[in-house]
Short mmCIF file of C-alpha atoms and ligand atoms in Angstrom, two decimals:
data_model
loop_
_atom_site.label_atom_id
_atom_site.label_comp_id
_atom_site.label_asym_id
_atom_site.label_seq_id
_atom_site.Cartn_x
_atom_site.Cartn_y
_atom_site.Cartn_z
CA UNK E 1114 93.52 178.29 152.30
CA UNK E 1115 95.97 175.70 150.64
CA UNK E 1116 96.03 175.07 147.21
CA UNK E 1117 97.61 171.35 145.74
CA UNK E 1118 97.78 171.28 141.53
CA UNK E 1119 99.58 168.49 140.60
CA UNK E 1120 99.83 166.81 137.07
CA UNK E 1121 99.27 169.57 134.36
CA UNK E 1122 102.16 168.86 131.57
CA UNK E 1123 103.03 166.65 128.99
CA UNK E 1124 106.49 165.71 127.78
CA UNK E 1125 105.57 168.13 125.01
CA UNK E 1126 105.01 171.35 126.97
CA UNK E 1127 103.51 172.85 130.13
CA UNK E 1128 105.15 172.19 134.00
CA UNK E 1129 103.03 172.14 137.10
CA UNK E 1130 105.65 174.83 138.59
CA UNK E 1131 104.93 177.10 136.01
CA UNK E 1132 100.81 177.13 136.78
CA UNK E 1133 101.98 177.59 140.08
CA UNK E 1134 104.15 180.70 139.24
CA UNK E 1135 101.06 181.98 137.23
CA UNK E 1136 98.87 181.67 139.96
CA UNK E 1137 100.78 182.82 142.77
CA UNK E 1138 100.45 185.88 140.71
CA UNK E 1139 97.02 185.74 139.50
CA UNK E 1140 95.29 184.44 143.31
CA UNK E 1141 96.93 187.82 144.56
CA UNK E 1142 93.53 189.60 143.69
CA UNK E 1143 91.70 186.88 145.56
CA UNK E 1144 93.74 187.37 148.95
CA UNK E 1145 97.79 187.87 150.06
CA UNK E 1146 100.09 184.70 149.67
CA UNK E 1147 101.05 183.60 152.86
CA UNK E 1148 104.14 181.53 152.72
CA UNK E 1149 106.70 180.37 150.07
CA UNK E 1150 105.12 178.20 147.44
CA UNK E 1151 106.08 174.44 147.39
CA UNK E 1152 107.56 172.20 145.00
CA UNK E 1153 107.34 169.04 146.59
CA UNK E 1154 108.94 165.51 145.29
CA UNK E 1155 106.80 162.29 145.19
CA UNK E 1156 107.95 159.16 144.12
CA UNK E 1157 110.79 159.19 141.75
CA UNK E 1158 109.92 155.77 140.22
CA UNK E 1159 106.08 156.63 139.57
CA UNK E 1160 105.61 155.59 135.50
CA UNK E 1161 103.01 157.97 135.45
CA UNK E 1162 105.44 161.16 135.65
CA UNK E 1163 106.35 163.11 133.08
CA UNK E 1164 109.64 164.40 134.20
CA UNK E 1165 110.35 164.85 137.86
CA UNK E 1166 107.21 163.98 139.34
CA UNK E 1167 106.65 166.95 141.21
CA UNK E 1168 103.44 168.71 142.90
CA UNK E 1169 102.83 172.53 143.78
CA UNK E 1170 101.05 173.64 146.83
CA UNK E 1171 100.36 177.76 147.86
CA UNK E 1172 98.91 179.08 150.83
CA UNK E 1173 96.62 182.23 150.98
CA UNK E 1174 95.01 184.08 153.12
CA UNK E 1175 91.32 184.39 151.24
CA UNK E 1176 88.23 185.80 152.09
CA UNK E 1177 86.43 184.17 148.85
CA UNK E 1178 87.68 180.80 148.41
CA UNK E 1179 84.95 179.82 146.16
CA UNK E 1180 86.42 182.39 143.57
CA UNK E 1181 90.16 180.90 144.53
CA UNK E 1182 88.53 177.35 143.32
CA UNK E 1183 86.89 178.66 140.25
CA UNK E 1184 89.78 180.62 139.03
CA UNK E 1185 92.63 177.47 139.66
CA UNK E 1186 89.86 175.31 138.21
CA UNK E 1187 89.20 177.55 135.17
CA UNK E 1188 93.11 178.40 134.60
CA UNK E 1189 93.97 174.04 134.82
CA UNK E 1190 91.24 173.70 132.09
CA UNK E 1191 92.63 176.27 129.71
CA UNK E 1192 97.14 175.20 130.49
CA UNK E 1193 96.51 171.83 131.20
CA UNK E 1194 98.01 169.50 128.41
CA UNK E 1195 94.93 167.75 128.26
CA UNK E 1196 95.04 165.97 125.17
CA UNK E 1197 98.06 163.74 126.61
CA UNK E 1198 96.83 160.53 127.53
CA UNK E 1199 99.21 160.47 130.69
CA UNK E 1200 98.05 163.92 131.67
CA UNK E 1201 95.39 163.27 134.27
CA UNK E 1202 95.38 166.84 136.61
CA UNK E 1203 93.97 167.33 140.15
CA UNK E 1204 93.43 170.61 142.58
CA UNK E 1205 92.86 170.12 146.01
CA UNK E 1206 91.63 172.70 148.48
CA UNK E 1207 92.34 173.13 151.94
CA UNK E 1208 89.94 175.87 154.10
CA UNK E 1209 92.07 177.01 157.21
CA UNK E 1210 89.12 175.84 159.33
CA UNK E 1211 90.71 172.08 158.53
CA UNK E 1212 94.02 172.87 158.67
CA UNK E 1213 94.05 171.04 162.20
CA UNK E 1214 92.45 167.95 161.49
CA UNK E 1215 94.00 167.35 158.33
CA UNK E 1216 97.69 168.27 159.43
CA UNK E 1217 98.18 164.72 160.78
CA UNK E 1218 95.83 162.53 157.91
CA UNK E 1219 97.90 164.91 154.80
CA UNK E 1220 101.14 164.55 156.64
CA UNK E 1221 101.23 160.81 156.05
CA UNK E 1222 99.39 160.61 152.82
CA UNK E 1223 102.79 163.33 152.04
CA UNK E 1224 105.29 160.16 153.28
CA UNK E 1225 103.27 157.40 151.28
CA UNK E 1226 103.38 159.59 148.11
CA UNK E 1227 107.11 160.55 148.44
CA UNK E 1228 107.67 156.33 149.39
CA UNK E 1229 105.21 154.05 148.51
CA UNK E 1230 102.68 153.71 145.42
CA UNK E 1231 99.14 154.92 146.04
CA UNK E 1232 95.87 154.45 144.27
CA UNK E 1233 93.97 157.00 142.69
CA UNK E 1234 91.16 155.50 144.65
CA UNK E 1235 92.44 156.11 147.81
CA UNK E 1236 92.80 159.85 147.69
CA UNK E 1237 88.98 160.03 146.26
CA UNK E 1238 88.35 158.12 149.01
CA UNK E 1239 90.00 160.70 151.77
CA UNK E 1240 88.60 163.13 149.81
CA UNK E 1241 84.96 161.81 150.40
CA UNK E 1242 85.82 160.86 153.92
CA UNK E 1243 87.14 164.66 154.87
CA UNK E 1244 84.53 166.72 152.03
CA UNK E 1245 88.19 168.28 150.87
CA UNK E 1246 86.57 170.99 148.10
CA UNK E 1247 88.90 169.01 144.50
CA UNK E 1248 88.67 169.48 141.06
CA UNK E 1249 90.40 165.86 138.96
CA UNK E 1250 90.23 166.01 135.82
CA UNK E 1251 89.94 162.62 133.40
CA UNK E 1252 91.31 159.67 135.80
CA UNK E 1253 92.19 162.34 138.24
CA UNK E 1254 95.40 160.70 138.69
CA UNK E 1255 96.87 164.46 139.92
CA UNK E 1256 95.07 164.26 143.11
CA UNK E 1257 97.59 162.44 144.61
CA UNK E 1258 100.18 164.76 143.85
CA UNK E 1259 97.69 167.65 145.18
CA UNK E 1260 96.84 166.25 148.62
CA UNK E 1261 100.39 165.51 149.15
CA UNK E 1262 101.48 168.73 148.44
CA UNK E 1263 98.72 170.10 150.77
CA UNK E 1264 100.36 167.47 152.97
CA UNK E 1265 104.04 169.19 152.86
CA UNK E 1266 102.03 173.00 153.36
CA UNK E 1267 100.65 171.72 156.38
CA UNK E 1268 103.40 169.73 157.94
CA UNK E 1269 106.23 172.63 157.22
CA UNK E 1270 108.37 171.72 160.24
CA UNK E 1271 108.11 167.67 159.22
CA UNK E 1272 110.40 167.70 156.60
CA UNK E 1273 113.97 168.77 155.52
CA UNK E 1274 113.75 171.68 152.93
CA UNK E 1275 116.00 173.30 150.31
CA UNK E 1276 115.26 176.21 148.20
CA UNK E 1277 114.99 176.63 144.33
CA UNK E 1278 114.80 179.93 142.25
CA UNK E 1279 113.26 178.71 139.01
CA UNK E 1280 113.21 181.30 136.00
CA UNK E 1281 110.57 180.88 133.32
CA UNK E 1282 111.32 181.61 129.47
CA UNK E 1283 108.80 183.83 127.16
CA UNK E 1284 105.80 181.92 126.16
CA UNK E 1285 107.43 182.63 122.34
CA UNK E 1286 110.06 180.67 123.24
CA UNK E 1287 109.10 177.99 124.03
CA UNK E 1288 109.86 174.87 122.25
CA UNK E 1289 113.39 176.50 120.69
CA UNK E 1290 117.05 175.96 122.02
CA UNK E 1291 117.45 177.95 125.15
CA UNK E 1292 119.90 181.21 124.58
CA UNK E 1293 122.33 181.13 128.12
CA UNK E 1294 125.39 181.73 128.25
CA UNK E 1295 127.01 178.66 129.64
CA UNK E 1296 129.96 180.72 131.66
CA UNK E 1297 128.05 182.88 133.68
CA UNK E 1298 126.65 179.63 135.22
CA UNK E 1299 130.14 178.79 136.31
CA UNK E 1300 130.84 181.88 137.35
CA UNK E 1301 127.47 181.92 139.38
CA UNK E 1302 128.40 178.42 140.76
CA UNK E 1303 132.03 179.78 141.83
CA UNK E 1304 130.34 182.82 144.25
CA UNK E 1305 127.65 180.69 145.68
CA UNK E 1306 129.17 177.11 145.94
CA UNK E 1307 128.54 175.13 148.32
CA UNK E 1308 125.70 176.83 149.38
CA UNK E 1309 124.20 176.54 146.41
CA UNK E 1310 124.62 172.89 144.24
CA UNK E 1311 124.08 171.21 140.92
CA UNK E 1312 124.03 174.74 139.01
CA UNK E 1313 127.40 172.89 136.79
CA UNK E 1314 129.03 169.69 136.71
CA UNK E 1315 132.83 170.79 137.06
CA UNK E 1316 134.26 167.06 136.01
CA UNK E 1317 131.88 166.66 133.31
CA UNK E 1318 131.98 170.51 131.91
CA UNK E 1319 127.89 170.54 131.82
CA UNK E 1320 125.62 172.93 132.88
CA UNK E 1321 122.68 171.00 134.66
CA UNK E 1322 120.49 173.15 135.89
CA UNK E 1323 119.16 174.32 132.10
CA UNK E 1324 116.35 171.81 130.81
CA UNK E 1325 116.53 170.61 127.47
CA UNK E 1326 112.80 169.70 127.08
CA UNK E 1327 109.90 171.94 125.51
CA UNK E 1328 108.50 172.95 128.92
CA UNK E 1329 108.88 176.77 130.25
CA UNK E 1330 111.51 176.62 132.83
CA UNK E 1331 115.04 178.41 131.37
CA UNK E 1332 117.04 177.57 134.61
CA UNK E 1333 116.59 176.20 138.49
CA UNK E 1334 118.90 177.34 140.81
CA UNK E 1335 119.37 175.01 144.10
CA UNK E 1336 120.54 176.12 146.98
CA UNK E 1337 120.46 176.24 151.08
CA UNK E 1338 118.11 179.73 151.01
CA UNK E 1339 116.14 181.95 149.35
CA UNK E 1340 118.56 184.69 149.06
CA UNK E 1341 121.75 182.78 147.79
CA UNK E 1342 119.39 180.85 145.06
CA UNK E 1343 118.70 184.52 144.00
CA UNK E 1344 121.92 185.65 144.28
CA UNK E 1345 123.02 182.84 141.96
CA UNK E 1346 120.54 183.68 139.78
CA UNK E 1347 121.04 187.28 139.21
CA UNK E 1348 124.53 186.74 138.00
CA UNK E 1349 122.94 184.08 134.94
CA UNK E 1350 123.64 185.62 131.23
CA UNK E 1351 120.54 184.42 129.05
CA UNK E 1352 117.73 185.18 127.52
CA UNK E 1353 114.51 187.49 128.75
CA UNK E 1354 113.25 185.54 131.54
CA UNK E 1355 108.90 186.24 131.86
CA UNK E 1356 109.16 185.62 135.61
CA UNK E 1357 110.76 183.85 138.45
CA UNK E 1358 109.26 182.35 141.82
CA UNK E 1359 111.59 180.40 144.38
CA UNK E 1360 109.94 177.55 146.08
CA UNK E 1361 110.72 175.87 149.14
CA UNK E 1362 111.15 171.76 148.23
CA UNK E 1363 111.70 168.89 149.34
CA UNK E 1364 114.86 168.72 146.46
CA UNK E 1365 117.82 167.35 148.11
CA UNK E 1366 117.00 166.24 151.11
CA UNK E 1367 116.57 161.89 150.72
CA UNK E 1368 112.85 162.17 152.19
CA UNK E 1369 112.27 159.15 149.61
CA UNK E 1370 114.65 156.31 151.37
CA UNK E 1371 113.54 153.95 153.61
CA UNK E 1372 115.47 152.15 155.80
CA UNK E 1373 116.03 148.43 154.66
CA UNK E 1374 117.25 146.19 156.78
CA UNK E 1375 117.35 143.40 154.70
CA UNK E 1376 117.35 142.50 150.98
CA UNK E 1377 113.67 140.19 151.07
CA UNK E 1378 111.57 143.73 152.46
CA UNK E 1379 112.61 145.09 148.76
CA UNK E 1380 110.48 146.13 146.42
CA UNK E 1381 110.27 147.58 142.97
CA UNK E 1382 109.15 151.13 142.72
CA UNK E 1383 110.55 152.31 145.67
CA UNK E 1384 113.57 153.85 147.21
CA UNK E 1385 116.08 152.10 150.14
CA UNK E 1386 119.08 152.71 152.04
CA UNK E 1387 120.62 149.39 152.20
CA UNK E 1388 124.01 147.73 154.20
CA UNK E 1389 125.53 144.67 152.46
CA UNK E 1390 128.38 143.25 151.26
CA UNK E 1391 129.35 142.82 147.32
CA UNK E 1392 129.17 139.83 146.68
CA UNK E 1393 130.89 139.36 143.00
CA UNK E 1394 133.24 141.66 140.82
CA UNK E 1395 131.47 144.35 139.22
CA UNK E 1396 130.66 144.01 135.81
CA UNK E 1397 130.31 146.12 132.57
CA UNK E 1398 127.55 145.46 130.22
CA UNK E 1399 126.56 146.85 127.06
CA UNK E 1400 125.42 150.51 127.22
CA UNK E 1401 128.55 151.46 130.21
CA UNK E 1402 126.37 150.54 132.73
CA UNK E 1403 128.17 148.77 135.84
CA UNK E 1404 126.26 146.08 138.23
CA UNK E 1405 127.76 143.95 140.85
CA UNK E 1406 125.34 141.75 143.48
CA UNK E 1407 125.20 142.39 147.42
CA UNK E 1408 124.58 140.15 149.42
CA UNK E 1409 123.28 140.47 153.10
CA UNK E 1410 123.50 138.59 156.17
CA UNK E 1411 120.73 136.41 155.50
CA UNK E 1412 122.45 135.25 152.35
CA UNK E 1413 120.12 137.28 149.91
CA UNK E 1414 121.34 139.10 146.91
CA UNK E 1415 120.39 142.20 144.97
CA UNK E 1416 122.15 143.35 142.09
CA UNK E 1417 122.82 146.99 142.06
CA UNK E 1418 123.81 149.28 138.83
CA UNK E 1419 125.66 152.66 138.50
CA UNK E 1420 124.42 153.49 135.02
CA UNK E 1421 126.01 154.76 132.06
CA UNK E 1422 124.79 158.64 132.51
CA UNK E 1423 126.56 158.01 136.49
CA UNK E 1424 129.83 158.75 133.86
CA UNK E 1425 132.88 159.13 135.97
CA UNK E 1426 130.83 157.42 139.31
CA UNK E 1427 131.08 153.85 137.11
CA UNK E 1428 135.03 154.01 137.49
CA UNK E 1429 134.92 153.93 141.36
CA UNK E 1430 132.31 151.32 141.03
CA UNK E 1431 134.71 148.98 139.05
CA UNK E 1432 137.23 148.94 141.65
CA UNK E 1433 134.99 147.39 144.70
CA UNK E 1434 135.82 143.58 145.17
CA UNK E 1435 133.94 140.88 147.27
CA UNK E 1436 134.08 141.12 150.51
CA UNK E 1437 133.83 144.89 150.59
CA UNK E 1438 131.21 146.26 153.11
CA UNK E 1439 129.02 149.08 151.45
CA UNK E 1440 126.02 151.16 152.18
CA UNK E 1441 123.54 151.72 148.89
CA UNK E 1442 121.13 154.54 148.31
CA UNK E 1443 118.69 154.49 145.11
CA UNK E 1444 115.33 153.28 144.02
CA UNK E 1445 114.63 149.61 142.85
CA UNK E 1446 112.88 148.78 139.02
CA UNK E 1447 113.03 145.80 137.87
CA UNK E 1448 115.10 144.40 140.66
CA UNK E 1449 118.05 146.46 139.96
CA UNK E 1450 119.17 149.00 142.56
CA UNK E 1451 120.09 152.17 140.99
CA UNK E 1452 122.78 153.68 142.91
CA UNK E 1453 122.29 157.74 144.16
CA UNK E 1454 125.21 156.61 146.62
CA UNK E 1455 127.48 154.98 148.35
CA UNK E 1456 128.85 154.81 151.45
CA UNK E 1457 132.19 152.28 151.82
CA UNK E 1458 132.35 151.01 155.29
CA UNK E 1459 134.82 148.51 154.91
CA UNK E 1460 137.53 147.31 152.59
CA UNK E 1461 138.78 143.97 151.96
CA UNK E 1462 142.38 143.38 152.62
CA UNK E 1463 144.42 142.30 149.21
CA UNK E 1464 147.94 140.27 149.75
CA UNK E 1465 150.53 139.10 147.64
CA UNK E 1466 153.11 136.86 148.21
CA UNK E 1467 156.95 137.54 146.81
CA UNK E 1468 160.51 135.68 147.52
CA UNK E 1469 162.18 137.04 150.75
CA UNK E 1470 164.55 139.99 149.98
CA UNK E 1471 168.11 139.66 151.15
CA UNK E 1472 169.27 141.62 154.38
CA UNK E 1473 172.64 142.48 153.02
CA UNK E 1474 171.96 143.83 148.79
CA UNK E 1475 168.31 144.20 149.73
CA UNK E 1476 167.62 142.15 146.49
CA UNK E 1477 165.24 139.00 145.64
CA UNK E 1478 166.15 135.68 147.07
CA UNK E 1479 165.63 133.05 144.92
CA UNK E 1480 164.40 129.52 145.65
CA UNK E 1481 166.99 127.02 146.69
CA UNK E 1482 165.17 124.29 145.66
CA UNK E 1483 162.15 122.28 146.57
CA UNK E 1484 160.79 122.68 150.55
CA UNK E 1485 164.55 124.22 151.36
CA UNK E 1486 163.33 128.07 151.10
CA UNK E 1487 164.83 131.01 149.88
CA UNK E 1488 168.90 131.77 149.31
CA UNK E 1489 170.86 135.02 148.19
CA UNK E 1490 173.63 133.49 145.85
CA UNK E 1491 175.88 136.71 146.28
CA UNK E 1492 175.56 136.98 149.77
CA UNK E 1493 175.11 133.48 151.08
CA UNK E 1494 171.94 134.33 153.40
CA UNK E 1495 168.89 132.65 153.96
CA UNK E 1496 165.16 132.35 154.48
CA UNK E 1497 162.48 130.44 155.04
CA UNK E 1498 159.22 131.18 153.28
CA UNK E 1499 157.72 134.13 151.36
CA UNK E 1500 157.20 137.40 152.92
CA UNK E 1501 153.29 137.66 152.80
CA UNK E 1502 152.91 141.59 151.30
CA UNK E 1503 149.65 144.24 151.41
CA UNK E 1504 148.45 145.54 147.81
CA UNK E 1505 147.28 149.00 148.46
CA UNK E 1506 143.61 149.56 147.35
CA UNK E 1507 143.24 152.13 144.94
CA UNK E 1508 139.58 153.41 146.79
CA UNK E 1509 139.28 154.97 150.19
CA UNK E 1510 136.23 154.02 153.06
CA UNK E 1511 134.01 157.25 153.16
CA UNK E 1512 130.45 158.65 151.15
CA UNK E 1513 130.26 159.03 147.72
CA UNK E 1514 127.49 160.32 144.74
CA UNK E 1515 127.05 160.39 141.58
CA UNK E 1516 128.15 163.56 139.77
CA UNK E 1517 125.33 166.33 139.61
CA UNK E 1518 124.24 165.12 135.81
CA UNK E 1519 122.97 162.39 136.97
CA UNK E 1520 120.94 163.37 140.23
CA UNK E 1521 117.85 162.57 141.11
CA UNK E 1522 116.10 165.33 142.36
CA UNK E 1523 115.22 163.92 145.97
CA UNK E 1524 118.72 163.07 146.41
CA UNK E 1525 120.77 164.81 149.40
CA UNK E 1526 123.94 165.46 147.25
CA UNK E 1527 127.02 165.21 149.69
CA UNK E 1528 128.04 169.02 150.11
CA UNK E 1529 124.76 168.98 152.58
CA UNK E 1530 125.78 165.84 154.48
CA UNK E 1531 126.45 166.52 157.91
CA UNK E 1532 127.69 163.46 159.75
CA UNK E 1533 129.82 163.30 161.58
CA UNK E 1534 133.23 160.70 161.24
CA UNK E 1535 132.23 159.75 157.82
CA UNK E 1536 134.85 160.77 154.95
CA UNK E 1537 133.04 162.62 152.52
CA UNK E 1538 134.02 162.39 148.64
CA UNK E 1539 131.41 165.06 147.11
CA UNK E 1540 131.65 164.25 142.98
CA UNK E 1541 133.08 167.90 142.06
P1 LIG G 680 104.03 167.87 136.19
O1 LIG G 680 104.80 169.11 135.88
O2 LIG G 680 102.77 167.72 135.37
O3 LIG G 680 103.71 167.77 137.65
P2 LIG G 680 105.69 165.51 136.58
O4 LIG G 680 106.90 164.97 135.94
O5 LIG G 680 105.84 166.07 137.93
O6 LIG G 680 104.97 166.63 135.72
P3 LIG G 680 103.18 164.33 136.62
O7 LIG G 680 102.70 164.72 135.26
O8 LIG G 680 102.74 165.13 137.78
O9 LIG G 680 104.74 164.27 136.59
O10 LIG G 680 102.82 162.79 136.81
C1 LIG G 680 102.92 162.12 138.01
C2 LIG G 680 101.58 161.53 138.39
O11 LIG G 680 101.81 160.50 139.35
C3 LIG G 680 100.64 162.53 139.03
O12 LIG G 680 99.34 162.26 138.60
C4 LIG G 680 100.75 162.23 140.52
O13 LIG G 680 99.57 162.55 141.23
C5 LIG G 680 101.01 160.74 140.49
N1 LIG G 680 101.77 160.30 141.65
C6 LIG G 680 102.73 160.97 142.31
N2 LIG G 680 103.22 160.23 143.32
C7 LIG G 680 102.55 159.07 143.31
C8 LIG G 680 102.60 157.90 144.11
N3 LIG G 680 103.44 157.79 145.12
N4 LIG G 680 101.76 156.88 143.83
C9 LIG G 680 100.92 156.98 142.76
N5 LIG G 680 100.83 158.05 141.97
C10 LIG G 680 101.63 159.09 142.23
#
């Protein structure tokens, strides 16, 4: 069977991950686990989340799924941050005899969730339609996040994957500073780099894969496989970790853009890829953050934003000029794009114009007067009109991101692209 949990914490304590760590653990008596477990991505612009709005799923090979239900029900009721108005959990249950009909009905409710905005209503509703076994608890808001992560379980070869090892801190811990030791990240990052990413930020001197919140997690390691996450992992200085799982995820891979292919289809709370051209000089408003308007061919304009915590990203930002042709990735809130990255296509072409320099002493000619052009007083030669000159822009065509402090967690970070005859600038 497939379990789903989604929506257990509060910004005060608790992660979703962590009851799925416990359980993969704990369901072991009821059966054998039966694949990786799954931290899947939904939505990044869902107001709902706490933190990353992520789901778990686990798959097990059961004999008594009745005591599987009672024991994830009974183990939500006692972790669950209940008390938090915003924490709303769900379980969903998939028995292998539905695995087939449900593969196609999950597998889309998994692409609406990671794209669009759905109503808790509608996933009571499949539930009712299908009899899915599901436990929600108050609005029940978490069964979205559960059938969705059912969704990714069953639709395995859908979907681009990465890996994460996460590493859980001692229950007495939480809720005090983490104790790591900040160079044995960079040292892990400098074996396993680039197949694993976003352990440090090398321009910025952070380490970013270390949470500063009260939840349980002392460390995620990202990477292309199970092994090299753990590799990375092994080599981390810090303090007693109570237990580590790696999940398969949907982390890094873009699964949230859609394609826009024009500025009217766009809407708030949800994520594009987007060609235009900017349309005005990018501006910087109080806070650091940088926005500049594209426009597309229709004439339409959004105005997009590389944000102050986008730190060194802002300074390419500033030196795009109209007329430049640019692809945008990010998610839209109140009507602002907020770049994950950007691809230049095209520059514009800056001249200048300067006096005609003289054949002979190679200097300056200098105007001989209204309408009669350009002379060389030492040297007696002569030209016509201004030499017409190419400024040299100080930014290259080619794909760029924001540095790994700032990622979003759905968002492919460039040492995984793989096209081909695009320059790649990867922020490290
Ligand atoms: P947790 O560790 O508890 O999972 P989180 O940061 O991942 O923390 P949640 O607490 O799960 O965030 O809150 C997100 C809520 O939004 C969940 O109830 C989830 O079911 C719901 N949700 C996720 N995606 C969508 C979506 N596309 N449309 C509507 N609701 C969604």
């Amino acid at each position: 069977m497939i379990v789903g949990i989604d929506d257990t914490d509060s910004d005060k304590g608790m992660c979703t991950t962590y009851l799925g760590a416990l359980l993969l653990e704990e369901l072991q008596a009821y059966g054998t686990v039966e694949a990786l477990p799954l931290l899947v991505r939904l939505n990044p612009t869902i107001p709902y989340k706490t933190r990353g709005n992520a789901a778990v799923a686990l798959k097990l090979k059961t004999d008594c799924p009745e005591k599987v239900i009672s024991h994830v029900v009974s183990r939500i009721e006692e972790l669950a941050r209940m008390e938090c108005e915003k924490t709303n959990p769900g379980a969903v249950f998939i028995l292998e005899k539905d695995y087939e009909s449900l593969k196609p009905v999950l597998g889309r409710f998994l692409k609406e969730a990671v794209r669009d905005v759905i109503e808790i209503r509608k996933a009571k509703s499949l539930i009712s339609e299908y009899g899915i076994p599901s436990q929600g608890f108050k609005n029940g808001r978490g069964l979205i996040g559960s059938l969705a992560a059912c969704g990714a379980m069953l639709n395995l070869e859908e979907w681009d994957h990465t890996f994460e090892h996460l590493a859980y801190r001692q229950k007495e811990k939480w809720g005090t500073p983490r104790e790591v030791e900040k160079e044995s990240f960079f040292e892990a990052d400098r074996e396993t780099y680039p197949e694993t990413w976003d352990t440090v930020d090398l321009t910025n001197n952070l380490v970013v894969c270390v949470p500063h919140s009260a939840d349980p997690v002392l460390f995620g390691i990202r990477g292309d496989n199970p092994e090299i996450v753990t590799k990375a992992a092994c080599m981390i200085r810090a303090e007693p970790v109570e237990r580590f799982v790696v999940y398969r995820t949907n982390q890094g891979t873009d699964m949230h853009l859609l394609c826009a292919a024009n500025i009217s289809e766009i809407r708030n709370m949800h994520s594009y890829r987007l060609e235009g051209t900017v349309s005005a000089v990018p501006k910087t408003i109080p806070g650091g953050h940088v926005i500049f308007p594209i426009r597309d061919e229709g004439g339409d304009e959004i105005d997009c934003a590389a944000f102050e915590p986008t730190k060194n990203f802002r300074v390419l930002v500033r030196k795009l000029i109209p007329g430049d042709r640019v692809i945008l990735s990010g998610s839209v809130s109140s009507g602002t794009l907020n770049i994950e990255k950007i691809e230049i296509k095209t520059l514009v072409l800056l001249h200048t114009e300067e006096n005609p320099k003289c054949p002979v002493c190679k200097k300056h000619m200098k105007s001989a007067g209204q309408g009669q052009g350009f002379r060389c007083k030492k040297c007696g030669t002569q030209a016509s009109s201004k030499l017409i000159c190419e400024v040299e822009r100080d930014l290259k065509a080619g794909l760029y991101d924001v540095p790994p402090c700032a990622r979003r967690h759905l968002s492919k970070p460039l040492v995984r692209e793989k096209l081909s005859g695009v320059r790649v600038f990867p922020s490290r």
